[in-house]
Amino acid sequence: MKNIRVLDSEDLPTNTSSNEHFQAVVERARSRRGFLKSGLGLSAAVFLAGPLAACGGSSGGSGEGETETPPESSLLGFKAIPISTEDTIMVAEGYTAEHFVPWGTPLFAGDPDWKSDGSDDSAAQARQVGDNHDGIHFFPINGSSDEGLLVMNHEYTTTSGGEYPWLFGVGGTEPWTADKAQKAINAHGVSVIHIVRNAEGKWEIKLDSQYNRRITAATEMQLTGPAAGHDLLKTSEDATGTKVLGTFNNCGNGWTPWNTYLACEENFNNYFGTTSGNDQRDEAQKRYGLSAQETGYRWEEHFDRFDYVKEPNESNRFGWIVEIDPFDPNSVPRKRTALGRIKHENAAYRLAADQRIVVYMGDDQAGDYIYKFVSDGTFKEGGDNSALLDSGKLYVAQFEDGEASGDFMGTGKWILLDKNDNAALLADNTNFPTQADILIKTRMAADLVGATKMDRPEWVSVHPTSGEVYVTLTNNSGRAEDETDDANPRAANRYGQIIRWREAGEDATATTFEWDLFVLAGNPVKYTDRADLKSGSENITADNTFNSPDGLAFDQEGRLWIQTDGNYSNAGEYEGQGNNQMLCADPASKEIRRFFVGPKECEVTGIAFTPDSKTLFINIQHPGEDGDSHWPDGGTSLPRSSTVIITKNDGGVIGS
Ligand code: FEO
Ligand code: CA
Ligand code: CA
């Protein structure tokens, strides 16, 4: 989600704990290892030999001249492209990118076309593709790379000053009726879309498929796992504490090896406010950032469950990971409480050697944490895995400056969030009388055990063979420039970074790890002095500069795809960075090349491949959110979030 327009957003920390910030750990690791204070402090010769030669195109210098010739990446087979500020999509030479299933596309045979004037009602929206596409996954049918279920999140629908300028057209919000609120509710959630490649090689929707489905912010779901049925999950509509309506603000995603989709509930807090006129939030509601008064979405004006004064526990039923079986259109989505309640960005799994499933997760807010879940049970190929995410151990990450091996910068621990095994949690019977309370108030439990505050954790991805885990820390620009100091070299972290870690003994269930900075994003166009940390690490050049890494995924061959959701002004601190974009990195050489650029004022997000790696699906979210785009339809049309399908013209593997 774009972060500068939303009240109480993820840029504003709600974490008032005294826990240490990651930047302080980084600084100590740098000092201890004796790195030059003026440099980034990444020791490796690879880093100092920044890859400057491979990129094509954009204006600006290429960093300092003393840089050695970099190794040519054998993984990256495409020529980098320059930035763009155009209202169109750009992709590397030799590739084709086309938009697909924009917001409003009917999903069922016989339905009328989407109405471009915002006059479709809630019933129509419930049968159309939702808005603001985000996380996405392709589930092949019988292993096919030509037919499958494309499943995607619709994170939110854009509001501005009490209006929904796209959903209803400018001025169309008034009068604010229950059906309009319901339409907004139906624009959220998840789409399951049966797609097939036709005789001409074009992907199209199979409109008569039994699989096509819309899941919205009103679809019946079930809370499962250790917290299900807890008093804090009961409402006046649901005395069982297990039946909940809908999912929303589904940002990044995940999937499981048993072919289910994970929709992650992120900024759920923005949907809960009150019309009472008073700020009556309790400590937990503040820690999770609920709106003090009215919300921008205005659902609470028509539906009491979104008014936290009238229904104080409803918000506790959001902030979970939701498991969906796309192959059973009648399945009830399940909110898996064992994985904790945070502002979930995405969920990336790895199978341990003994086949327990490990799920890595980030909590996207300035100063919040990184988590991992380790299941109690083990994955059984072809067996019943439906309860695997209902029981296990939840850990939070603590980064330390201990001596790591090789080029890695420090060490870390996974701290168990368990009522019985952790003295701090055991002692606090006010906030955490039971383990279920820890799962419902996960952030507060993590505060108590000394987790490390991070710069807005976004997507996590696991390398397909090494098992190393990478995470984007998108930015933390909230702190002012004059608040920087030696211990916090990038307090005003406008550009973000990607860090990685490897578990002890290469064991996904380990409780210790070693960590490293993979890239410190920066702007060598604006900051040409390499001594300035704002120019980024040495694998950032004037040719690949970007800010705010967010979407992140490895492909099967180990290329790391990086998507941005950052400032697209192309001015000031962001001069020379253009529209939001997708880049590709070689984890070994650390080289990064720009592959794709989105239209104006969008975010590039979501990464899914067909099994043969020859079709790539990504999403363009909120093009023109500041009013200056007509993508994809052009002319004077409303901008629409859309999927983009990328193929290589020679039919080859994407990125090769
Ligand atoms: Fe929805 Fe953290 O991005
Ligand atoms: Ca995101
Ligand atoms: Ca983001």
Tab-separated table of N, CA and C in Angstrom, residues 425-531:
chain	number	residue	atom	x	y	z
A	425	LEU	N	6.906	-13.731	29.306
A	425	LEU	CA	5.494	-13.899	28.956
A	425	LEU	C	4.748	-14.629	30.066
A	426	LEU	N	5.447	-15.555	30.686
A	426	LEU	CA	4.842	-16.317	31.779
A	426	LEU	C	4.475	-15.387	32.933
A	427	ALA	N	5.336	-14.365	33.129
A	427	ALA	CA	5.138	-13.477	34.271
A	427	ALA	C	3.984	-12.497	34.060
A	428	ASP	N	3.647	-12.202	32.824
A	428	ASP	CA	2.638	-11.176	32.544
A	428	ASP	C	1.263	-11.823	32.382
A	429	ASN	N	0.564	-11.919	33.479
A	429	ASN	CA	-0.759	-12.532	33.409
A	429	ASN	C	-1.855	-11.520	33.130
A	430	THR	N	-1.481	-10.265	33.015
A	430	THR	CA	-2.476	-9.246	32.699
A	430	THR	C	-2.741	-9.234	31.205
A	431	ASN	N	-1.672	-9.072	30.436
A	431	ASN	CA	-1.849	-9.064	28.981
A	431	ASN	C	-1.926	-10.465	28.395
A	432	PHE	N	-1.270	-11.399	29.059
A	432	PHE	CA	-1.142	-12.729	28.450
A	432	PHE	C	-1.500	-13.855	29.429
A	433	PRO	N	-2.764	-13.931	29.816
A	433	PRO	CA	-3.137	-15.036	30.703
A	433	PRO	C	-2.986	-16.400	30.045
A	434	THR	N	-3.121	-16.467	28.738
A	434	THR	CA	-3.010	-17.761	28.044
A	434	THR	C	-2.197	-17.579	26.766
A	435	GLN	N	-1.845	-18.685	26.153
A	435	GLN	CA	-1.138	-18.641	24.868
A	435	GLN	C	-1.997	-17.963	23.798
A	436	ALA	N	-3.301	-18.142	23.879
A	436	ALA	CA	-4.176	-17.508	22.893
A	436	ALA	C	-4.035	-15.988	22.931
A	437	ASP	N	-3.852	-15.438	24.146
A	437	ASP	CA	-3.685	-13.979	24.243
A	437	ASP	C	-2.401	-13.529	23.549
A	438	ILE	N	-1.375	-14.362	23.598
A	438	ILE	CA	-0.116	-14.038	22.911
A	438	ILE	C	-0.340	-14.001	21.399
A	439	LEU	N	-1.146	-14.927	20.917
A	439	LEU	CA	-1.388	-14.967	19.476
A	439	LEU	C	-2.270	-13.799	19.018
A	440	ILE	N	-3.166	-13.341	19.881
A	440	ILE	CA	-4.052	-12.221	19.516
A	440	ILE	C	-3.311	-10.886	19.652
A	441	LYS	N	-2.430	-10.802	20.673
A	441	LYS	CA	-1.667	-9.556	20.892
A	441	LYS	C	-0.187	-9.826	20.644
A	442	THR	N	0.086	-10.390	19.471
A	442	THR	CA	1.443	-10.836	19.142
A	442	THR	C	2.462	-9.702	19.244
A	443	ARG	N	2.083	-8.522	18.744
A	443	ARG	CA	3.037	-7.410	18.782
A	443	ARG	C	3.475	-7.095	20.208
A	444	MET	N	2.520	-7.113	21.125
A	444	MET	CA	2.849	-6.746	22.504
A	444	MET	C	3.703	-7.824	23.165
A	445	ALA	N	3.470	-9.062	22.806
A	445	ALA	CA	4.319	-10.147	23.326
A	445	ALA	C	5.740	-9.977	22.798
A	446	ALA	N	5.853	-9.628	21.519
A	446	ALA	CA	7.183	-9.446	20.922
A	446	ALA	C	7.902	-8.245	21.542
A	447	ASP	N	7.145	-7.198	21.880
A	447	ASP	CA	7.747	-6.049	22.579
A	447	ASP	C	8.402	-6.506	23.879
A	448	LEU	N	7.701	-7.391	24.565
A	448	LEU	CA	8.121	-7.800	25.900
A	448	LEU	C	9.383	-8.645	25.889
A	449	VAL	N	9.628	-9.374	24.800
A	449	VAL	CA	10.769	-10.299	24.795
A	449	VAL	C	11.990	-9.725	24.085
A	450	GLY	N	11.920	-8.447	23.671
A	450	GLY	CA	13.119	-7.808	23.133
A	450	GLY	C	13.409	-8.079	21.666
A	451	ALA	N	12.362	-8.189	20.846
A	451	ALA	CA	12.566	-8.323	19.400
A	451	ALA	C	13.203	-7.051	18.841
A	452	THR	N	13.857	-7.168	17.683
A	452	THR	CA	14.548	-6.015	17.096
A	452	THR	C	13.621	-5.242	16.170
A	453	LYS	N	13.583	-3.922	16.386
A	453	LYS	CA	12.739	-3.045	15.564
A	453	LYS	C	13.336	-2.894	14.165
A	454	MET	N	12.530	-3.138	13.160
A	454	MET	CA	13.001	-3.110	11.777
A	454	MET	C	12.366	-1.942	11.006
A	455	ASP	N	12.981	-1.628	9.854
A	455	ASP	CA	12.491	-0.541	9.004
A	455	ASP	C	11.386	-1.046	8.062
A	456	ARG	N	10.236	-1.334	8.622
A	456	ARG	CA	9.074	-1.757	7.847
A	456	ARG	C	9.318	-3.037	7.029
A	457	PRO	N	9.292	-4.182	7.668
A	457	PRO	CA	9.464	-5.444	6.935
A	457	PRO	C	8.335	-5.659	5.923
A	458	GLU	N	8.722	-5.888	4.675
A	458	GLU	CA	7.719	-6.201	3.650
A	458	GLU	C	7.874	-7.677	3.281
A	459	TRP	N	8.111	-7.983	1.983
A	459	TRP	CA	8.073	-9.391	1.570
A	459	TRP	C	9.312	-10.164	1.986
A	460	VAL	N	9.078	-11.423	2.291
A	460	VAL	CA	10.139	-12.384	2.583
A	460	VAL	C	10.146	-13.402	1.451
A	461	SER	N	11.337	-13.894	1.075
A	461	SER	CA	11.411	-14.973	0.094
A	461	SER	C	12.589	-15.880	0.438
A	462	VAL	N	12.432	-17.157	0.165
A	462	VAL	CA	13.444	-18.158	0.504
A	462	VAL	C	14.131	-18.621	-0.774
A	463	HIS	N	15.463	-18.588	-0.774
A	463	HIS	CA	16.209	-19.056	-1.942
A	463	HIS	C	15.895	-20.533	-2.192
A	464	PRO	N	15.649	-20.908	-3.474
A	464	PRO	CA	15.156	-22.262	-3.742
A	464	PRO	C	16.137	-23.375	-3.394
A	465	THR	N	17.417	-23.102	-3.379
A	465	THR	CA	18.334	-24.192	-3.044
A	465	THR	C	19.119	-23.943	-1.752
A	466	SER	N	19.593	-22.731	-1.529
A	466	SER	CA	20.421	-22.507	-0.333
A	466	SER	C	19.574	-22.400	0.930
A	467	GLY	N	18.300	-22.057	0.779
A	467	GLY	CA	17.449	-21.862	1.954
A	467	GLY	C	17.686	-20.539	2.659
A	468	GLU	N	18.604	-19.711	2.138
A	468	GLU	CA	18.776	-18.380	2.728
A	468	GLU	C	17.491	-17.585	2.528
A	469	VAL	N	17.208	-16.728	3.495
A	469	VAL	CA	15.945	-15.998	3.499
A	469	VAL	C	16.236	-14.509	3.300
A	470	TYR	N	15.511	-13.896	2.410
A	470	TYR	CA	15.697	-12.483	2.115
A	470	TYR	C	14.419	-11.727	2.502
A	471	VAL	N	14.583	-10.486	2.975
A	471	VAL	CA	13.404	-9.672	3.293
A	471	VAL	C	13.669	-8.232	2.873
A	472	THR	N	12.646	-7.606	2.323
A	472	THR	CA	12.735	-6.181	2.021
A	472	THR	C	12.346	-5.385	3.260
A	473	LEU	N	13.168	-4.384	3.577
A	473	LEU	CA	12.828	-3.398	4.615
A	473	LEU	C	12.623	-2.105	3.841
A	474	THR	N	11.374	-1.729	3.662
A	474	THR	CA	11.064	-0.834	2.548
A	474	THR	C	11.594	0.580	2.733
A	475	ASN	N	11.473	1.136	3.927
A	475	ASN	CA	12.014	2.465	4.249
A	475	ASN	C	11.573	2.778	5.668
A	476	ASN	N	12.085	3.854	6.174
A	476	ASN	CA	11.607	4.352	7.466
A	476	ASN	C	11.874	5.840	7.464
A	477	SER	N	11.174	6.510	6.568
A	477	SER	CA	11.477	7.911	6.315
A	477	SER	C	10.875	8.832	7.368
A	478	GLY	N	10.168	8.270	8.308
A	478	GLY	CA	9.492	9.099	9.306
A	478	GLY	C	10.434	9.933	10.153
A	479	ARG	N	11.617	9.417	10.396
A	479	ARG	CA	12.551	10.186	11.206
A	479	ARG	C	13.221	11.281	10.374
A	480	ALA	N	13.353	12.471	10.976
A	480	ALA	CA	13.879	13.629	10.245
A	480	ALA	C	15.378	13.485	10.008
A	481	GLU	N	15.838	14.174	8.994
A	481	GLU	CA	17.252	14.141	8.616
A	481	GLU	C	18.164	14.512	9.793
A	482	ASP	N	17.762	15.518	10.567
A	482	ASP	CA	18.647	15.975	11.650
A	482	ASP	C	18.611	15.046	12.862
A	483	GLU	N	17.886	13.953	12.739
A	483	GLU	CA	17.901	12.963	13.823
A	483	GLU	C	18.929	11.857	13.566
A	484	THR	N	19.619	11.924	12.439
A	484	THR	CA	20.617	10.895	12.169
A	484	THR	C	21.829	11.093	13.074
A	485	ASP	N	22.490	10.005	13.376
A	485	ASP	CA	23.721	10.087	14.152
A	485	ASP	C	24.602	8.913	13.757
A	486	ASP	N	25.786	8.838	14.367
A	486	ASP	CA	26.724	7.796	13.975
A	486	ASP	C	26.159	6.396	14.176
A	487	ALA	N	25.388	6.263	15.224
A	487	ALA	CA	24.863	4.928	15.509
A	487	ALA	C	23.669	4.577	14.626
A	488	ASN	N	23.094	5.583	14.030
A	488	ASN	CA	21.927	5.364	13.166
A	488	ASN	C	22.160	6.068	11.840
A	489	PRO	N	23.050	5.500	11.010
A	489	PRO	CA	23.513	6.222	9.826
A	489	PRO	C	22.398	6.516	8.836
A	490	ARG	N	21.346	5.748	8.891
A	490	ARG	CA	20.261	6.013	7.956
A	490	ARG	C	18.934	6.097	8.710
A	491	ALA	N	18.950	6.922	9.738
A	491	ALA	CA	17.706	7.091	10.492
A	491	ALA	C	16.597	7.560	9.563
A	492	ALA	N	16.917	8.521	8.720
A	492	ALA	CA	15.952	8.939	7.704
A	492	ALA	C	16.160	8.029	6.504
A	493	ASN	N	15.655	6.831	6.655
A	493	ASN	CA	15.923	5.801	5.655
A	493	ASN	C	14.892	5.903	4.544
A	494	ARG	N	15.200	6.726	3.555
A	494	ARG	CA	14.231	6.979	2.491
A	494	ARG	C	14.202	5.863	1.459
A	495	TYR	N	15.284	5.110	1.373
A	495	TYR	CA	15.431	4.221	0.216
A	495	TYR	C	15.209	2.748	0.535
A	496	GLY	N	15.431	2.363	1.791
A	496	GLY	CA	15.202	0.966	2.167
A	496	GLY	C	16.388	0.067	1.881
A	497	GLN	N	16.244	-1.211	2.284
A	497	GLN	CA	17.310	-2.174	2.087
A	497	GLN	C	16.729	-3.574	2.023
A	498	ILE	N	17.561	-4.488	1.568
A	498	ILE	CA	17.193	-5.905	1.598
A	498	ILE	C	18.233	-6.607	2.454
A	499	ILE	N	17.776	-7.327	3.459
A	499	ILE	CA	18.703	-8.105	4.272
A	499	ILE	C	18.424	-9.591	4.044
A	500	ARG	N	19.370	-10.400	4.468
A	500	ARG	CA	19.184	-11.840	4.311
A	500	ARG	C	19.754	-12.535	5.536
A	501	TRP	N	19.300	-13.745	5.775
A	501	TRP	CA	19.879	-14.526	6.858
A	501	TRP	C	19.934	-15.991	6.459
A	502	ARG	N	20.804	-16.731	7.156
A	502	ARG	CA	20.862	-18.178	6.975
A	502	ARG	C	20.745	-18.819	8.350
A	503	GLU	N	19.919	-19.833	8.416
A	503	GLU	CA	19.649	-20.494	9.685
A	503	GLU	C	20.861	-21.345	10.077
A	504	ALA	N	21.094	-21.484	11.373
A	504	ALA	CA	22.203	-22.304	11.859
A	504	ALA	C	22.051	-23.730	11.337
A	505	GLY	N	23.136	-24.270	10.848
A	505	GLY	CA	23.132	-25.646	10.361
A	505	GLY	C	22.229	-25.856	9.159
A	506	GLU	N	21.892	-24.760	8.488
A	506	GLU	CA	20.975	-24.829	7.345
A	506	GLU	C	19.650	-25.497	7.713
A	507	ASP	N	19.296	-25.382	8.976
A	507	ASP	CA	18.076	-26.010	9.490
A	507	ASP	C	17.005	-24.933	9.649
A	508	ALA	N	15.941	-25.047	8.874
A	508	ALA	CA	14.897	-24.020	8.898
A	508	ALA	C	14.269	-23.858	10.274
A	509	THR	N	14.354	-24.877	11.106
A	509	THR	CA	13.729	-24.792	12.432
A	509	THR	C	14.707	-24.283	13.497
A	510	ALA	N	15.934	-23.936	13.099
A	510	ALA	CA	16.960	-23.513	14.065
A	510	ALA	C	16.499	-22.281	14.837
A	511	THR	N	17.089	-22.080	16.001
A	511	THR	CA	16.724	-20.903	16.796
A	511	THR	C	17.812	-19.835	16.772
A	512	THR	N	18.867	-20.043	15.969
A	512	THR	CA	19.854	-18.992	15.753
A	512	THR	C	20.131	-18.875	14.260
A	513	PHE	N	20.673	-17.710	13.872
A	513	PHE	CA	20.947	-17.465	12.455
A	513	PHE	C	22.072	-16.446	12.311
A	514	GLU	N	22.564	-16.304	11.094
A	514	GLU	CA	23.518	-15.240	10.766
A	514	GLU	C	22.878	-14.349	9.705
A	515	TRP	N	23.148	-13.048	9.795
A	515	TRP	CA	22.478	-12.125	8.871
A	515	TRP	C	23.483	-11.239	8.145
A	516	ASP	N	22.982	-10.605	7.089
A	516	ASP	CA	23.824	-9.811	6.200
A	516	ASP	C	22.941	-8.775	5.502
A	517	LEU	N	23.550	-7.671	5.101
A	517	LEU	CA	22.839	-6.716	4.244
A	517	LEU	C	23.109	-7.112	2.800
A	518	PHE	N	22.061	-7.350	2.024
A	518	PHE	CA	22.257	-7.710	0.614
A	518	PHE	C	22.394	-6.476	-0.259
A	519	VAL	N	21.541	-5.517	-0.021
A	519	VAL	CA	21.658	-4.239	-0.732
A	519	VAL	C	21.074	-3.143	0.142
A	520	LEU	N	21.782	-2.023	0.167
A	520	LEU	CA	21.269	-0.824	0.797
A	520	LEU	C	20.875	0.078	-0.373
A	521	ALA	N	19.592	0.233	-0.613
A	521	ALA	CA	19.176	1.054	-1.749
A	521	ALA	C	19.598	2.499	-1.508
A	522	GLY	N	19.801	3.223	-2.573
A	522	GLY	CA	20.262	4.595	-2.436
A	522	GLY	C	20.200	5.283	-3.781
A	523	ASN	N	20.675	6.496	-3.802
A	523	ASN	CA	20.543	7.267	-5.040
A	523	ASN	C	21.851	7.914	-5.443
A	524	PRO	N	22.680	7.195	-6.216
A	524	PRO	CA	23.944	7.776	-6.668
A	524	PRO	C	23.772	8.845	-7.743
A	525	VAL	N	22.550	9.051	-8.225
A	525	VAL	CA	22.309	10.184	-9.123
A	525	VAL	C	22.294	11.476	-8.310
A	526	LYS	N	21.649	11.410	-7.160
A	526	LYS	CA	21.536	12.581	-6.286
A	526	LYS	C	22.777	12.721	-5.409
A	527	TYR	N	23.263	11.611	-4.891
A	527	TYR	CA	24.402	11.612	-3.970
A	527	TYR	C	25.573	10.913	-4.652
A	528	THR	N	26.400	11.701	-5.318
A	528	THR	CA	27.453	11.121	-6.139
A	528	THR	C	28.689	10.746	-5.325
A	529	ASP	N	28.767	11.213	-4.082
A	529	ASP	CA	29.902	10.870	-3.241
A	529	ASP	C	29.640	9.506	-2.607
A	530	ARG	N	30.470	8.550	-2.943
A	530	ARG	CA	30.255	7.190	-2.456
A	530	ARG	C	30.375	7.083	-0.931
A	531	ALA	N	31.007	8.105	-0.325
A	531	ALA	CA	31.121	8.067	1.126
A	531	ALA	C	29.768	8.335	1.785
